[in-house]
Amino acid sequence: MTDTTTLSFAQKSRRLSPMYAAYFTLFGVFTPYLARYLTAQGLTPQQIGVIVATVFGVNVFAPFLFTLISDRTGQRLPLIRIGYVLMGGFYLLALKSGDFFWYLTVFGLFGVFMSAVLPQMEGVALNVLGKDRSRYGQIRLWGSAGYVVIVWTLGAALDRYPVTILPIIGAVLCGLMWASTWLIPKETRLRAEDRKASKGLETAYIDWPQVAVLMAVVFLWQLGLAPYNTFFDLFLKDRGFSATTIGFLISFGSICEIVVFLFIAGWFQRFSERLLIVFALGITVVRWVLLANLEQSFASALLIQGMHALTFGVVHSVAIHRVGRLFPPSRQGFGQGLYVSMGMGVGLICGNLIAGWLWQGTGIVYWFAAAMALVATLLAYFGFKPIRSQG
């Protein structure tokens, strides 16, 4: 068993980065092109909105399935491995042609395990990083790098090959994710009574009012991200952009995001979480307004994607960092599960249902996104306060 306190940051990075790279590479196969895949299967925009909302909506409860077990056993990695195997199996089932309810079931079950493993991954990463947790972004950037490569590559591939390649690639990536977990140091297993005593002692110091404010901001932020995640590909396709160009634009946004992850640790030393997230959310409002009015300008689309560095990179980093400070070590799985539940769960299910209802190929869905980002900005500005000490 490796003592993570003796590892250098470079050693920790080499052990954690492959897991993030594989997971978010899978995200790049799934998220940007799911609507395209389902459209090719004959589904309507409203049906697609329901399916995507379901995939992300299971985040409301799925993260806590593994959290309850990991909190009792003190072991996260075995659960992560099980989740990866099941994700690959359900993804392959999407190759079988079916109706709306078939795809709803297959992708819904895929979403259950996709969301269940994420908070466990984040908890493992923060545990391994220990005193280096402010450098989390330098681990997470490998996920963005994988996302960049696969989205750009698939964009070009989809100009030549049928969309049925997506489930096959996704299943292969699930296998790589499973393999990557064997690089991670095994966690120390505490006795049940020690975990119970530690949990009871630490829970008293959680600043629940600030947890509530953060989750509300995350919910509103993801409400606005939903139309981008689901319909951006189709939005650009309707405006004459090729799949190769769309893949490049989505990848470019993630490249800008990587730059943020490289520098975010230093920014946490210079600026408050409140200032960082308010600025990022303010830029997000501008981004969605510009996107709502986009026509066929590649330069404008490139500028809009450049803003993704703040829209996602900074907001996500601040949220993860703040969760790490709000919850003690023994409750990190629960804290990360709550973040995934409120953001990728409640936020994205509501956002995708609304986006599917509003979708007409016009910019109206992004005006909705801008309004949600504006409310989130105001809530963060007035609601973020210093976190009470846990000790």
Short mmCIF file of N, CA and C in Angstrom, two decimals, residues 60-210:
data_model
loop_
_atom_site.label_atom_id
_atom_site.label_comp_id
_atom_site.label_asym_id
_atom_site.label_seq_id
_atom_site.Cartn_x
_atom_site.Cartn_y
_atom_site.Cartn_z
N VAL A 60 -29.30 13.16 -9.92
CA VAL A 60 -29.99 13.55 -8.70
C VAL A 60 -29.81 12.51 -7.60
N PHE A 61 -29.80 11.22 -8.00
CA PHE A 61 -29.69 10.16 -6.99
C PHE A 61 -28.49 9.25 -7.19
N ALA A 62 -28.06 9.07 -8.46
CA ALA A 62 -27.01 8.07 -8.75
C ALA A 62 -25.71 8.29 -7.99
N PRO A 63 -25.21 9.53 -7.85
CA PRO A 63 -23.94 9.70 -7.13
C PRO A 63 -23.97 9.15 -5.71
N PHE A 64 -25.14 9.17 -5.11
CA PHE A 64 -25.24 8.73 -3.72
C PHE A 64 -25.32 7.21 -3.59
N LEU A 65 -25.57 6.50 -4.72
CA LEU A 65 -25.57 5.04 -4.67
C LEU A 65 -24.19 4.54 -4.25
N PHE A 66 -23.17 5.03 -4.91
CA PHE A 66 -21.81 4.63 -4.59
C PHE A 66 -21.31 5.32 -3.32
N THR A 67 -21.79 6.54 -3.08
CA THR A 67 -21.34 7.28 -1.90
C THR A 67 -21.72 6.56 -0.62
N LEU A 68 -22.94 6.04 -0.56
CA LEU A 68 -23.38 5.33 0.64
C LEU A 68 -22.49 4.12 0.92
N ILE A 69 -22.13 3.41 -0.16
CA ILE A 69 -21.29 2.23 0.01
C ILE A 69 -19.86 2.62 0.38
N SER A 70 -19.33 3.64 -0.31
CA SER A 70 -17.95 4.04 -0.04
C SER A 70 -17.79 4.64 1.34
N ASP A 71 -18.82 5.36 1.82
CA ASP A 71 -18.75 5.92 3.17
C ASP A 71 -18.74 4.81 4.23
N ARG A 72 -19.43 3.71 3.93
CA ARG A 72 -19.48 2.60 4.89
C ARG A 72 -18.21 1.76 4.86
N THR A 73 -17.66 1.58 3.65
CA THR A 73 -16.51 0.69 3.51
C THR A 73 -15.17 1.41 3.51
N GLY A 74 -15.20 2.72 3.20
CA GLY A 74 -13.95 3.45 3.09
C GLY A 74 -13.18 3.14 1.83
N GLN A 75 -13.82 2.42 0.88
CA GLN A 75 -13.16 2.01 -0.36
C GLN A 75 -13.91 2.59 -1.56
N ARG A 76 -13.21 3.34 -2.39
CA ARG A 76 -13.83 3.94 -3.57
C ARG A 76 -13.44 3.25 -4.87
N LEU A 77 -12.18 2.85 -4.98
CA LEU A 77 -11.68 2.32 -6.24
C LEU A 77 -12.44 1.10 -6.76
N PRO A 78 -12.78 0.11 -5.91
CA PRO A 78 -13.55 -1.03 -6.44
C PRO A 78 -14.89 -0.61 -7.04
N LEU A 79 -15.54 0.37 -6.45
CA LEU A 79 -16.81 0.86 -6.97
C LEU A 79 -16.62 1.57 -8.30
N ILE A 80 -15.54 2.33 -8.41
CA ILE A 80 -15.24 3.01 -9.67
C ILE A 80 -15.04 2.00 -10.78
N ARG A 81 -14.31 0.92 -10.49
CA ARG A 81 -14.05 -0.11 -11.50
C ARG A 81 -15.33 -0.78 -11.96
N ILE A 82 -16.21 -1.10 -11.02
CA ILE A 82 -17.50 -1.71 -11.37
C ILE A 82 -18.29 -0.77 -12.27
N GLY A 83 -18.29 0.51 -11.92
CA GLY A 83 -19.02 1.50 -12.71
C GLY A 83 -18.52 1.58 -14.13
N TYR A 84 -17.21 1.54 -14.32
CA TYR A 84 -16.63 1.63 -15.66
C TYR A 84 -17.05 0.43 -16.53
N VAL A 85 -17.04 -0.76 -15.95
CA VAL A 85 -17.42 -1.96 -16.69
C VAL A 85 -18.88 -1.87 -17.14
N LEU A 86 -19.76 -1.46 -16.24
CA LEU A 86 -21.18 -1.36 -16.57
C LEU A 86 -21.44 -0.26 -17.59
N MET A 87 -20.72 0.84 -17.50
CA MET A 87 -20.86 1.91 -18.49
C MET A 87 -20.56 1.39 -19.90
N GLY A 88 -19.46 0.63 -20.03
CA GLY A 88 -19.11 0.08 -21.34
C GLY A 88 -20.16 -0.86 -21.88
N GLY A 89 -20.72 -1.68 -21.00
CA GLY A 89 -21.75 -2.62 -21.43
C GLY A 89 -23.00 -1.92 -21.95
N PHE A 90 -23.47 -0.91 -21.22
CA PHE A 90 -24.68 -0.21 -21.65
C PHE A 90 -24.43 0.61 -22.91
N TYR A 91 -23.21 1.14 -23.04
CA TYR A 91 -22.90 1.92 -24.25
C TYR A 91 -22.97 1.03 -25.49
N LEU A 92 -22.47 -0.20 -25.38
CA LEU A 92 -22.51 -1.12 -26.51
C LEU A 92 -23.95 -1.47 -26.90
N LEU A 93 -24.83 -1.50 -25.92
CA LEU A 93 -26.23 -1.84 -26.22
C LEU A 93 -26.89 -0.81 -27.13
N ALA A 94 -26.32 0.41 -27.18
CA ALA A 94 -26.89 1.45 -28.04
C ALA A 94 -26.73 1.11 -29.51
N LEU A 95 -25.87 0.13 -29.83
CA LEU A 95 -25.70 -0.29 -31.22
C LEU A 95 -26.94 -1.00 -31.76
N LYS A 96 -27.72 -1.58 -30.87
CA LYS A 96 -28.95 -2.27 -31.28
C LYS A 96 -30.02 -1.23 -31.57
N SER A 97 -30.57 -1.29 -32.74
CA SER A 97 -31.61 -0.33 -33.13
C SER A 97 -32.85 -0.51 -32.26
N GLY A 98 -33.49 0.59 -31.96
CA GLY A 98 -34.69 0.53 -31.14
C GLY A 98 -35.49 1.81 -31.24
N ASP A 99 -36.55 1.88 -30.44
CA ASP A 99 -37.38 3.07 -30.45
C ASP A 99 -36.95 4.03 -29.34
N PHE A 100 -37.75 5.05 -29.12
CA PHE A 100 -37.44 6.06 -28.11
C PHE A 100 -37.21 5.44 -26.74
N PHE A 101 -38.06 4.50 -26.34
CA PHE A 101 -37.95 3.92 -25.00
C PHE A 101 -36.71 3.04 -24.85
N TRP A 102 -36.28 2.42 -25.93
CA TRP A 102 -35.05 1.62 -25.89
C TRP A 102 -33.85 2.52 -25.58
N TYR A 103 -33.74 3.62 -26.33
CA TYR A 103 -32.60 4.52 -26.13
C TYR A 103 -32.71 5.24 -24.78
N LEU A 104 -33.92 5.51 -24.36
CA LEU A 104 -34.10 6.13 -23.04
C LEU A 104 -33.58 5.20 -21.95
N THR A 105 -33.88 3.91 -22.07
CA THR A 105 -33.44 2.93 -21.06
C THR A 105 -31.92 2.74 -21.10
N VAL A 106 -31.38 2.53 -22.30
CA VAL A 106 -29.95 2.25 -22.44
C VAL A 106 -29.11 3.42 -21.96
N PHE A 107 -29.42 4.60 -22.47
CA PHE A 107 -28.62 5.76 -22.09
C PHE A 107 -28.92 6.22 -20.66
N GLY A 108 -30.13 5.95 -20.20
CA GLY A 108 -30.44 6.27 -18.80
C GLY A 108 -29.60 5.45 -17.85
N LEU A 109 -29.48 4.13 -18.12
CA LEU A 109 -28.66 3.26 -17.27
C LEU A 109 -27.17 3.59 -17.41
N PHE A 110 -26.76 3.95 -18.62
CA PHE A 110 -25.38 4.41 -18.82
C PHE A 110 -25.13 5.64 -17.95
N GLY A 111 -26.09 6.56 -17.94
CA GLY A 111 -25.94 7.79 -17.16
C GLY A 111 -25.86 7.54 -15.67
N VAL A 112 -26.57 6.51 -15.19
CA VAL A 112 -26.54 6.18 -13.76
C VAL A 112 -25.10 5.94 -13.31
N PHE A 113 -24.39 5.11 -14.06
CA PHE A 113 -23.04 4.75 -13.63
C PHE A 113 -22.01 5.81 -14.02
N MET A 114 -22.28 6.54 -15.09
CA MET A 114 -21.39 7.65 -15.44
C MET A 114 -21.36 8.69 -14.33
N SER A 115 -22.54 8.97 -13.77
CA SER A 115 -22.61 9.97 -12.71
C SER A 115 -22.20 9.40 -11.36
N ALA A 116 -22.40 8.10 -11.16
CA ALA A 116 -22.06 7.50 -9.87
C ALA A 116 -20.56 7.46 -9.65
N VAL A 117 -19.78 7.27 -10.73
CA VAL A 117 -18.33 7.15 -10.55
C VAL A 117 -17.65 8.50 -10.40
N LEU A 118 -18.24 9.58 -10.95
CA LEU A 118 -17.55 10.86 -10.97
C LEU A 118 -17.22 11.40 -9.58
N PRO A 119 -18.19 11.49 -8.65
CA PRO A 119 -17.82 12.01 -7.32
C PRO A 119 -16.81 11.13 -6.61
N GLN A 120 -16.84 9.83 -6.87
CA GLN A 120 -15.85 8.95 -6.27
C GLN A 120 -14.46 9.24 -6.84
N MET A 121 -14.41 9.51 -8.14
CA MET A 121 -13.15 9.91 -8.76
C MET A 121 -12.61 11.18 -8.13
N GLU A 122 -13.49 12.17 -7.97
CA GLU A 122 -13.06 13.45 -7.40
C GLU A 122 -12.60 13.26 -5.95
N GLY A 123 -13.33 12.43 -5.21
CA GLY A 123 -12.94 12.17 -3.82
C GLY A 123 -11.59 11.48 -3.74
N VAL A 124 -11.36 10.49 -4.61
CA VAL A 124 -10.07 9.80 -4.65
C VAL A 124 -8.96 10.78 -4.99
N ALA A 125 -9.21 11.63 -5.99
CA ALA A 125 -8.19 12.58 -6.42
C ALA A 125 -7.82 13.55 -5.31
N LEU A 126 -8.82 14.10 -4.63
CA LEU A 126 -8.54 15.05 -3.55
C LEU A 126 -7.83 14.36 -2.39
N ASN A 127 -8.18 13.10 -2.14
CA ASN A 127 -7.53 12.34 -1.07
C ASN A 127 -6.06 12.08 -1.40
N VAL A 128 -5.80 11.70 -2.64
CA VAL A 128 -4.41 11.43 -3.05
C VAL A 128 -3.60 12.73 -3.09
N LEU A 129 -4.22 13.82 -3.56
CA LEU A 129 -3.51 15.08 -3.64
C LEU A 129 -3.16 15.64 -2.27
N GLY A 130 -4.06 15.46 -1.30
CA GLY A 130 -3.78 15.93 0.05
C GLY A 130 -3.46 17.41 0.09
N LYS A 131 -2.30 17.77 0.55
CA LYS A 131 -1.91 19.17 0.68
C LYS A 131 -1.74 19.86 -0.68
N ASP A 132 -1.71 19.08 -1.76
CA ASP A 132 -1.58 19.64 -3.10
C ASP A 132 -2.93 19.84 -3.77
N ARG A 133 -4.02 19.83 -3.03
CA ARG A 133 -5.35 19.87 -3.66
C ARG A 133 -5.61 21.15 -4.43
N SER A 134 -4.91 22.25 -4.09
CA SER A 134 -5.09 23.48 -4.86
C SER A 134 -4.57 23.32 -6.29
N ARG A 135 -3.79 22.26 -6.53
CA ARG A 135 -3.26 21.99 -7.86
C ARG A 135 -4.11 20.95 -8.60
N TYR A 136 -5.33 20.78 -8.12
CA TYR A 136 -6.28 19.86 -8.75
C TYR A 136 -6.42 20.14 -10.25
N GLY A 137 -6.44 21.43 -10.62
CA GLY A 137 -6.61 21.79 -12.02
C GLY A 137 -5.56 21.19 -12.92
N GLN A 138 -4.34 21.00 -12.40
CA GLN A 138 -3.26 20.44 -13.20
C GLN A 138 -3.46 18.93 -13.43
N ILE A 139 -4.31 18.30 -12.62
CA ILE A 139 -4.72 16.92 -12.86
C ILE A 139 -5.89 16.89 -13.83
N ARG A 140 -6.86 17.76 -13.56
CA ARG A 140 -8.08 17.80 -14.34
C ARG A 140 -7.83 18.20 -15.80
N LEU A 141 -6.76 18.95 -16.06
CA LEU A 141 -6.51 19.41 -17.42
C LEU A 141 -6.28 18.24 -18.38
N TRP A 142 -5.82 17.08 -17.85
CA TRP A 142 -5.63 15.93 -18.72
C TRP A 142 -6.97 15.39 -19.22
N GLY A 143 -8.02 15.58 -18.42
CA GLY A 143 -9.34 15.23 -18.89
C GLY A 143 -9.75 16.11 -20.05
N SER A 144 -9.46 17.40 -19.92
CA SER A 144 -9.78 18.33 -21.01
C SER A 144 -8.95 18.03 -22.25
N ALA A 145 -7.68 17.63 -22.04
CA ALA A 145 -6.84 17.30 -23.19
C ALA A 145 -7.40 16.10 -23.95
N GLY A 146 -7.84 15.07 -23.22
CA GLY A 146 -8.47 13.93 -23.87
C GLY A 146 -9.73 14.31 -24.60
N TYR A 147 -10.51 15.20 -23.98
CA TYR A 147 -11.75 15.69 -24.58
C TYR A 147 -11.45 16.40 -25.89
N VAL A 148 -10.41 17.25 -25.89
CA VAL A 148 -10.02 18.00 -27.08
C VAL A 148 -9.69 17.05 -28.23
N VAL A 149 -8.85 16.08 -27.94
CA VAL A 149 -8.37 15.17 -28.99
C VAL A 149 -9.53 14.38 -29.59
N ILE A 150 -10.40 13.84 -28.74
CA ILE A 150 -11.46 12.97 -29.26
C ILE A 150 -12.53 13.76 -30.00
N VAL A 151 -12.88 14.95 -29.50
CA VAL A 151 -13.93 15.73 -30.17
C VAL A 151 -13.46 16.18 -31.54
N TRP A 152 -12.23 16.65 -31.62
CA TRP A 152 -11.69 17.09 -32.90
C TRP A 152 -11.56 15.91 -33.86
N THR A 153 -11.04 14.81 -33.36
CA THR A 153 -10.86 13.62 -34.19
C THR A 153 -12.20 13.07 -34.68
N LEU A 154 -13.17 13.00 -33.77
CA LEU A 154 -14.48 12.49 -34.16
C LEU A 154 -15.19 13.42 -35.13
N GLY A 155 -14.98 14.73 -34.97
CA GLY A 155 -15.59 15.66 -35.90
C GLY A 155 -15.17 15.36 -37.33
N ALA A 156 -13.87 15.10 -37.50
CA ALA A 156 -13.37 14.76 -38.83
C ALA A 156 -13.86 13.37 -39.26
N ALA A 157 -13.90 12.43 -38.32
CA ALA A 157 -14.31 11.06 -38.64
C ALA A 157 -15.77 11.00 -39.08
N LEU A 158 -16.61 11.83 -38.45
CA LEU A 158 -18.04 11.77 -38.76
C LEU A 158 -18.37 12.36 -40.13
N ASP A 159 -17.41 13.06 -40.73
CA ASP A 159 -17.60 13.48 -42.12
C ASP A 159 -17.39 12.31 -43.08
N ARG A 160 -16.79 11.21 -42.56
CA ARG A 160 -16.47 10.07 -43.42
C ARG A 160 -17.21 8.79 -43.02
N TYR A 161 -17.43 8.62 -41.71
CA TYR A 161 -17.98 7.36 -41.22
C TYR A 161 -19.34 7.58 -40.55
N PRO A 162 -20.15 6.54 -40.47
CA PRO A 162 -21.48 6.67 -39.85
C PRO A 162 -21.38 6.89 -38.34
N VAL A 163 -22.42 7.44 -37.75
CA VAL A 163 -22.41 7.75 -36.32
C VAL A 163 -22.41 6.48 -35.46
N THR A 164 -22.60 5.33 -36.08
CA THR A 164 -22.59 4.07 -35.31
C THR A 164 -21.21 3.75 -34.75
N ILE A 165 -20.18 4.50 -35.15
CA ILE A 165 -18.85 4.29 -34.57
C ILE A 165 -18.80 4.77 -33.12
N LEU A 166 -19.73 5.64 -32.74
CA LEU A 166 -19.66 6.25 -31.41
C LEU A 166 -19.77 5.25 -30.26
N PRO A 167 -20.77 4.34 -30.25
CA PRO A 167 -20.84 3.39 -29.14
C PRO A 167 -19.62 2.48 -29.03
N ILE A 168 -19.05 2.11 -30.18
CA ILE A 168 -17.89 1.23 -30.16
C ILE A 168 -16.70 1.94 -29.51
N ILE A 169 -16.46 3.17 -29.93
CA ILE A 169 -15.37 3.96 -29.35
C ILE A 169 -15.60 4.17 -27.86
N GLY A 170 -16.85 4.44 -27.50
CA GLY A 170 -17.18 4.66 -26.09
C GLY A 170 -16.89 3.45 -25.24
N ALA A 171 -17.23 2.27 -25.73
CA ALA A 171 -16.99 1.04 -24.97
C ALA A 171 -15.50 0.78 -24.78
N VAL A 172 -14.72 1.05 -25.82
CA VAL A 172 -13.26 0.89 -25.71
C VAL A 172 -12.69 1.83 -24.65
N LEU A 173 -13.18 3.04 -24.62
CA LEU A 173 -12.70 4.02 -23.63
C LEU A 173 -13.07 3.60 -22.21
N CYS A 174 -14.22 2.97 -22.04
CA CYS A 174 -14.60 2.47 -20.71
C CYS A 174 -13.60 1.42 -20.23
N GLY A 175 -13.12 0.59 -21.17
CA GLY A 175 -12.10 -0.39 -20.81
C GLY A 175 -10.80 0.28 -20.41
N LEU A 176 -10.42 1.35 -21.09
CA LEU A 176 -9.21 2.08 -20.74
C LEU A 176 -9.35 2.76 -19.38
N MET A 177 -10.55 3.25 -19.07
CA MET A 177 -10.77 3.87 -17.76
C MET A 177 -10.59 2.84 -16.65
N TRP A 178 -11.13 1.66 -16.88
CA TRP A 178 -10.98 0.59 -15.88
C TRP A 178 -9.50 0.28 -15.66
N ALA A 179 -8.74 0.19 -16.74
CA ALA A 179 -7.31 -0.13 -16.63
C ALA A 179 -6.56 0.97 -15.89
N SER A 180 -6.95 2.23 -16.09
CA SER A 180 -6.23 3.35 -15.48
C SER A 180 -6.32 3.36 -13.96
N THR A 181 -7.37 2.75 -13.40
CA THR A 181 -7.54 2.80 -11.94
C THR A 181 -6.50 1.98 -11.20
N TRP A 182 -5.83 1.06 -11.90
CA TRP A 182 -4.83 0.23 -11.23
C TRP A 182 -3.52 0.98 -11.00
N LEU A 183 -3.44 2.21 -11.52
CA LEU A 183 -2.27 3.04 -11.26
C LEU A 183 -2.41 3.82 -9.95
N ILE A 184 -3.65 3.92 -9.45
CA ILE A 184 -3.92 4.78 -8.30
C ILE A 184 -3.59 4.05 -6.99
N PRO A 185 -2.94 4.72 -6.05
CA PRO A 185 -2.62 4.09 -4.77
C PRO A 185 -3.87 3.61 -4.05
N LYS A 186 -3.78 2.45 -3.42
CA LYS A 186 -4.90 1.92 -2.67
C LYS A 186 -5.14 2.78 -1.44
N GLU A 187 -6.41 3.07 -1.17
CA GLU A 187 -6.74 3.92 -0.03
C GLU A 187 -6.64 3.15 1.29
N THR A 188 -6.26 3.88 2.32
CA THR A 188 -6.21 3.28 3.65
C THR A 188 -7.62 2.99 4.14
N ARG A 189 -7.85 1.79 4.61
CA ARG A 189 -9.18 1.40 5.06
C ARG A 189 -9.29 1.58 6.57
N LEU A 190 -10.15 2.51 6.98
CA LEU A 190 -10.34 2.75 8.40
C LEU A 190 -11.35 1.77 8.98
N ARG A 191 -11.21 1.48 10.26
CA ARG A 191 -12.20 0.66 10.93
C ARG A 191 -13.52 1.41 10.97
N ALA A 192 -14.63 0.66 10.95
CA ALA A 192 -15.97 1.28 10.88
C ALA A 192 -16.20 2.26 12.03
N GLU A 193 -15.76 1.87 13.24
CA GLU A 193 -16.01 2.76 14.38
C GLU A 193 -15.19 4.03 14.30
N ASP A 194 -13.97 3.94 13.66
CA ASP A 194 -13.14 5.13 13.50
C ASP A 194 -13.77 6.08 12.49
N ARG A 195 -14.31 5.51 11.39
CA ARG A 195 -14.96 6.36 10.39
C ARG A 195 -16.19 7.02 10.98
N LYS A 196 -16.94 6.29 11.77
CA LYS A 196 -18.16 6.84 12.36
C LYS A 196 -17.83 7.98 13.31
N ALA A 197 -16.81 7.77 14.13
CA ALA A 197 -16.43 8.80 15.09
C ALA A 197 -15.90 10.04 14.37
N SER A 198 -15.06 9.79 13.33
CA SER A 198 -14.49 10.90 12.59
C SER A 198 -15.57 11.69 11.86
N LYS A 199 -16.50 10.95 11.25
CA LYS A 199 -17.58 11.61 10.51
C LYS A 199 -18.45 12.44 11.45
N GLY A 200 -18.80 11.89 12.59
CA GLY A 200 -19.64 12.61 13.53
C GLY A 200 -18.97 13.86 14.05
N LEU A 201 -17.66 13.80 14.24
CA LEU A 201 -16.93 14.94 14.74
C LEU A 201 -16.83 16.05 13.70
N GLU A 202 -16.55 15.65 12.42
CA GLU A 202 -16.31 16.63 11.40
C GLU A 202 -17.59 17.27 10.87
N THR A 203 -18.69 16.51 10.84
CA THR A 203 -19.93 17.02 10.25
C THR A 203 -20.39 18.31 10.91
N ALA A 204 -20.11 18.47 12.21
CA ALA A 204 -20.57 19.65 12.94
C ALA A 204 -19.99 20.94 12.38
N TYR A 205 -18.90 20.85 11.62
CA TYR A 205 -18.22 22.04 11.14
C TYR A 205 -18.55 22.38 9.70
N ILE A 206 -19.48 21.66 9.08
CA ILE A 206 -19.86 21.98 7.71
C ILE A 206 -20.72 23.24 7.70
N ASP A 207 -20.35 24.20 6.88
CA ASP A 207 -21.08 25.46 6.76
C ASP A 207 -22.23 25.27 5.77
N TRP A 208 -23.34 24.76 6.27
CA TRP A 208 -24.46 24.39 5.39
C TRP A 208 -25.07 25.57 4.63
N PRO A 209 -25.16 26.78 5.21
CA PRO A 209 -25.68 27.90 4.41
C PRO A 209 -24.84 28.18 3.17
N GLN A 210 -23.52 28.09 3.31
CA GLN A 210 -22.66 28.30 2.14
C GLN A 210 -22.73 27.12 1.17
#
